[in-house]
Amino acid sequence: MKQSDHSIVLVDGVCHFCQGAARFIIKRDPKGTFHFGSLQSEQGQKLLRAGGLSTDQLDTFVLIEDGMYYTRSTAALRIARHLRFPYPLAYVFILVPRFIRNAVYNWVARNRYRWFGKDEEDQCQIPPPEIRQRFF
């Protein structure tokens, strides 16, 4: 898949919260704008290196859109812009200074395993057949 064909979302593949976020996006993305991968996967690691991002930091959410890399709250808000109504309205929070948005993001990221759990085998779940083509 060429990187420019779709926007790519990279998530922590073993995090239940992150897996849920991917399912949330898919259900509200009728155009199939977003394709998904795990930060831990070979392809995910390759994309992180290509974008100059750390391959060790798995507590971020990455959006690759038109060749640009966005992380944390900025990635989440840019994704919201493309989802069905009312989620694009959340983009107004882009006006909140990034350090404030990311402070909230970082708090959730630090606690995500404790609150939502993670796959104990440290392996990403296999997506169901109806959405498998949107994953790499």
PDB file of C-alpha atoms in Angstrom:
ATOM      1  CA  MET A   1       0.000   0.000   0.000  1.00  0.00           C
ATOM      2  CA  LYS A   2       1.350   3.402  -0.899  1.00  0.00           C
ATOM      3  CA  GLN A   3       1.414   5.757   2.046  1.00  0.00           C
ATOM      4  CA  SER A   4      -0.565   8.441   0.175  1.00  0.00           C
ATOM      5  CA  ASP A   5      -3.524   6.131  -0.669  1.00  0.00           C
ATOM      6  CA  HIS A   6      -5.108   6.580   2.758  1.00  0.00           C
ATOM      7  CA  SER A   7      -4.431   8.304   6.016  1.00  0.00           C
ATOM      8  CA  ILE A   8      -2.693   5.913   8.383  1.00  0.00           C
ATOM      9  CA  VAL A   9      -3.338   5.639  12.104  1.00  0.00           C
ATOM     10  CA  LEU A  10      -0.732   3.875  14.234  1.00  0.00           C
ATOM     11  CA  VAL A  11      -1.813   2.693  17.681  1.00  0.00           C
ATOM     12  CA  ASP A  12      -0.387   0.595  20.493  1.00  0.00           C
ATOM     13  CA  GLY A  13      -1.381  -2.836  19.219  1.00  0.00           C
ATOM     14  CA  VAL A  14      -1.666  -4.477  22.641  1.00  0.00           C
ATOM     15  CA  CYS A  15      -3.627  -1.724  24.393  1.00  0.00           C
ATOM     16  CA  HIS A  16      -7.364  -2.404  24.786  1.00  0.00           C
ATOM     17  CA  PHE A  17      -8.126   1.333  24.852  1.00  0.00           C
ATOM     18  CA  CYS A  18      -6.174   1.868  21.616  1.00  0.00           C
ATOM     19  CA  GLN A  19      -7.852  -1.112  19.939  1.00  0.00           C
ATOM     20  CA  GLY A  20     -11.198   0.348  20.998  1.00  0.00           C
ATOM     21  CA  ALA A  21     -10.209   3.717  19.542  1.00  0.00           C
ATOM     22  CA  ALA A  22      -9.477   2.040  16.200  1.00  0.00           C
ATOM     23  CA  ARG A  23     -12.908   0.336  16.254  1.00  0.00           C
ATOM     24  CA  PHE A  24     -14.536   3.667  17.199  1.00  0.00           C
ATOM     25  CA  ILE A  25     -12.893   5.389  14.214  1.00  0.00           C
ATOM     26  CA  ILE A  26     -13.832   2.598  11.790  1.00  0.00           C
ATOM     27  CA  LYS A  27     -17.517   2.713  12.771  1.00  0.00           C
ATOM     28  CA  ARG A  28     -17.626   6.474  12.165  1.00  0.00           C
ATOM     29  CA  ASP A  29     -15.481   6.547   8.996  1.00  0.00           C
ATOM     30  CA  PRO A  30     -17.867   5.448   6.235  1.00  0.00           C
ATOM     31  CA  LYS A  31     -15.512   6.620   3.468  1.00  0.00           C
ATOM     32  CA  GLY A  32     -12.727   4.332   4.684  1.00  0.00           C
ATOM     33  CA  THR A  33     -10.328   7.262   4.985  1.00  0.00           C
ATOM     34  CA  PHE A  34      -8.258   5.647   7.714  1.00  0.00           C
ATOM     35  CA  HIS A  35      -6.146   2.518   7.624  1.00  0.00           C
ATOM     36  CA  PHE A  36      -4.525   1.142  10.751  1.00  0.00           C
ATOM     37  CA  GLY A  37      -1.352  -0.410  11.969  1.00  0.00           C
ATOM     38  CA  SER A  38       0.373  -1.239  15.195  1.00  0.00           C
ATOM     39  CA  LEU A  39       3.220   0.906  16.480  1.00  0.00           C
ATOM     40  CA  GLN A  40       4.998  -2.355  17.332  1.00  0.00           C
ATOM     41  CA  SER A  41       4.653  -3.937  13.871  1.00  0.00           C
ATOM     42  CA  GLU A  42       7.492  -4.025  11.363  1.00  0.00           C
ATOM     43  CA  GLN A  43       5.586  -1.677   9.032  1.00  0.00           C
ATOM     44  CA  GLY A  44       4.652   0.612  11.934  1.00  0.00           C
ATOM     45  CA  GLN A  45       8.280   0.820  13.051  1.00  0.00           C
ATOM     46  CA  LYS A  46       9.345   1.585   9.474  1.00  0.00           C
ATOM     47  CA  LEU A  47       6.785   4.402   9.237  1.00  0.00           C
ATOM     48  CA  LEU A  48       7.881   5.836  12.593  1.00  0.00           C
ATOM     49  CA  ARG A  49      11.511   5.917  11.440  1.00  0.00           C
ATOM     50  CA  ALA A  50      10.475   7.520   8.125  1.00  0.00           C
ATOM     51  CA  GLY A  51       8.721  10.272  10.074  1.00  0.00           C
ATOM     52  CA  GLY A  52      11.661  10.818  12.419  1.00  0.00           C
ATOM     53  CA  LEU A  53       9.685   9.538  15.419  1.00  0.00           C
ATOM     54  CA  SER A  54      10.939   7.321  18.215  1.00  0.00           C
ATOM     55  CA  THR A  55      10.348   3.604  17.701  1.00  0.00           C
ATOM     56  CA  ASP A  56      10.503   3.036  21.468  1.00  0.00           C
ATOM     57  CA  GLN A  57       7.729   5.375  22.554  1.00  0.00           C
ATOM     58  CA  LEU A  58       4.506   3.387  22.385  1.00  0.00           C
ATOM     59  CA  ASP A  59       2.333   5.775  24.403  1.00  0.00           C
ATOM     60  CA  THR A  60       1.452   7.961  21.439  1.00  0.00           C
ATOM     61  CA  PHE A  61      -1.148   7.900  18.730  1.00  0.00           C
ATOM     62  CA  VAL A  62       0.205   8.696  15.252  1.00  0.00           C
ATOM     63  CA  LEU A  63      -1.690   9.987  12.228  1.00  0.00           C
ATOM     64  CA  ILE A  64       0.055  10.100   8.868  1.00  0.00           C
ATOM     65  CA  GLU A  65      -1.964  12.349   6.595  1.00  0.00           C
ATOM     66  CA  ASP A  66      -0.746  13.634   3.223  1.00  0.00           C
ATOM     67  CA  GLY A  67       2.822  12.740   4.180  1.00  0.00           C
ATOM     68  CA  MET A  68       2.671  14.724   7.437  1.00  0.00           C
ATOM     69  CA  TYR A  69       2.995  13.096  10.861  1.00  0.00           C
ATOM     70  CA  TYR A  70       0.768  14.140  13.761  1.00  0.00           C
ATOM     71  CA  THR A  71       0.877  12.721  17.271  1.00  0.00           C
ATOM     72  CA  ARG A  72      -1.085  12.713  20.507  1.00  0.00           C
ATOM     73  CA  SER A  73      -4.025  15.130  20.797  1.00  0.00           C
ATOM     74  CA  THR A  74      -3.336  16.750  17.434  1.00  0.00           C
ATOM     75  CA  ALA A  75      -3.646  13.366  15.718  1.00  0.00           C
ATOM     76  CA  ALA A  76      -6.893  12.592  17.545  1.00  0.00           C
ATOM     77  CA  LEU A  77      -8.455  15.949  16.680  1.00  0.00           C
ATOM     78  CA  ARG A  78      -7.417  15.736  13.021  1.00  0.00           C
ATOM     79  CA  ILE A  79      -9.019  12.298  12.834  1.00  0.00           C
ATOM     80  CA  ALA A  80     -12.231  13.629  14.399  1.00  0.00           C
ATOM     81  CA  ARG A  81     -12.519  16.136  11.529  1.00  0.00           C
ATOM     82  CA  HIS A  82     -13.102  13.261   9.082  1.00  0.00           C
ATOM     83  CA  LEU A  83     -15.642  11.271  11.088  1.00  0.00           C
ATOM     84  CA  ARG A  84     -19.423  11.448  10.860  1.00  0.00           C
ATOM     85  CA  PHE A  85     -21.218  14.304  12.605  1.00  0.00           C
ATOM     86  CA  PRO A  86     -21.002  15.359  15.440  1.00  0.00           C
ATOM     87  CA  TYR A  87     -17.330  14.352  15.863  1.00  0.00           C
ATOM     88  CA  PRO A  88     -15.893  17.032  13.532  1.00  0.00           C
ATOM     89  CA  LEU A  89     -17.130  19.587  16.070  1.00  0.00           C
ATOM     90  CA  ALA A  90     -14.395  18.365  18.434  1.00  0.00           C
ATOM     91  CA  TYR A  91     -11.833  19.968  16.129  1.00  0.00           C
ATOM     92  CA  VAL A  92     -12.574  23.282  17.867  1.00  0.00           C
ATOM     93  CA  PHE A  93     -10.310  21.989  20.677  1.00  0.00           C
ATOM     94  CA  ILE A  94      -7.349  22.483  18.334  1.00  0.00           C
ATOM     95  CA  LEU A  95      -7.555  26.086  19.585  1.00  0.00           C
ATOM     96  CA  VAL A  96      -6.552  24.920  23.068  1.00  0.00           C
ATOM     97  CA  PRO A  97      -2.777  25.218  23.393  1.00  0.00           C
ATOM     98  CA  ARG A  98      -1.048  21.938  22.549  1.00  0.00           C
ATOM     99  CA  PHE A  99       0.736  21.705  25.905  1.00  0.00           C
ATOM    100  CA  ILE A 100      -2.655  21.683  27.675  1.00  0.00           C
ATOM    101  CA  ARG A 101      -4.251  19.195  25.236  1.00  0.00           C
ATOM    102  CA  ASN A 102      -1.238  16.912  25.459  1.00  0.00           C
ATOM    103  CA  ALA A 103      -1.169  17.071  29.255  1.00  0.00           C
ATOM    104  CA  VAL A 104      -4.632  15.485  29.268  1.00  0.00           C
ATOM    105  CA  TYR A 105      -3.599  13.057  26.517  1.00  0.00           C
ATOM    106  CA  ASN A 106      -0.460  12.046  28.446  1.00  0.00           C
ATOM    107  CA  TRP A 107      -2.465  11.456  31.645  1.00  0.00           C
ATOM    108  CA  VAL A 108      -4.769   9.032  29.802  1.00  0.00           C
ATOM    109  CA  ALA A 109      -1.800   7.388  28.022  1.00  0.00           C
ATOM    110  CA  ARG A 110      -0.002   6.804  31.335  1.00  0.00           C
ATOM    111  CA  ASN A 111      -3.031   5.085  32.823  1.00  0.00           C
ATOM    112  CA  ARG A 112      -4.485   3.259  29.803  1.00  0.00           C
ATOM    113  CA  TYR A 113      -3.196  -0.233  30.684  1.00  0.00           C
ATOM    114  CA  ARG A 114      -4.376   0.070  34.292  1.00  0.00           C
ATOM    115  CA  TRP A 115      -7.830   1.343  33.317  1.00  0.00           C
ATOM    116  CA  PHE A 116      -8.494  -0.700  30.172  1.00  0.00           C
ATOM    117  CA  GLY A 117      -5.966  -3.545  30.202  1.00  0.00           C
ATOM    118  CA  LYS A 118      -3.694  -4.953  27.566  1.00  0.00           C
ATOM    119  CA  ASP A 119      -3.194  -8.208  25.729  1.00  0.00           C
ATOM    120  CA  GLU A 120      -0.985 -10.275  27.991  1.00  0.00           C
ATOM    121  CA  GLU A 121       0.702 -12.036  25.075  1.00  0.00           C
ATOM    122  CA  ASP A 122       1.857  -8.613  23.790  1.00  0.00           C
ATOM    123  CA  GLN A 123       0.248  -9.411  20.465  1.00  0.00           C
ATOM    124  CA  CYS A 124      -2.217  -7.317  18.533  1.00  0.00           C
ATOM    125  CA  GLN A 125      -5.705  -8.767  18.109  1.00  0.00           C
ATOM    126  CA  ILE A 126      -6.621  -9.923  14.595  1.00  0.00           C
ATOM    127  CA  PRO A 127      -9.359  -7.698  13.153  1.00  0.00           C
ATOM    128  CA  PRO A 128     -12.604  -9.319  12.000  1.00  0.00           C
ATOM    129  CA  PRO A 129     -12.839 -10.163   8.266  1.00  0.00           C
ATOM    130  CA  GLU A 130     -15.190  -7.267   7.412  1.00  0.00           C
ATOM    131  CA  ILE A 131     -12.539  -4.666   8.301  1.00  0.00           C
ATOM    132  CA  ARG A 132      -9.302  -6.649   7.853  1.00  0.00           C
ATOM    133  CA  GLN A 133      -8.390  -4.840   4.593  1.00  0.00           C
ATOM    134  CA  ARG A 134      -8.003  -1.590   6.592  1.00  0.00           C
ATOM    135  CA  PHE A 135      -5.151  -3.038   8.654  1.00  0.00           C
ATOM    136  CA  PHE A 136      -1.551  -3.833   7.827  1.00  0.00           C
TER     137      PHE A 136
END
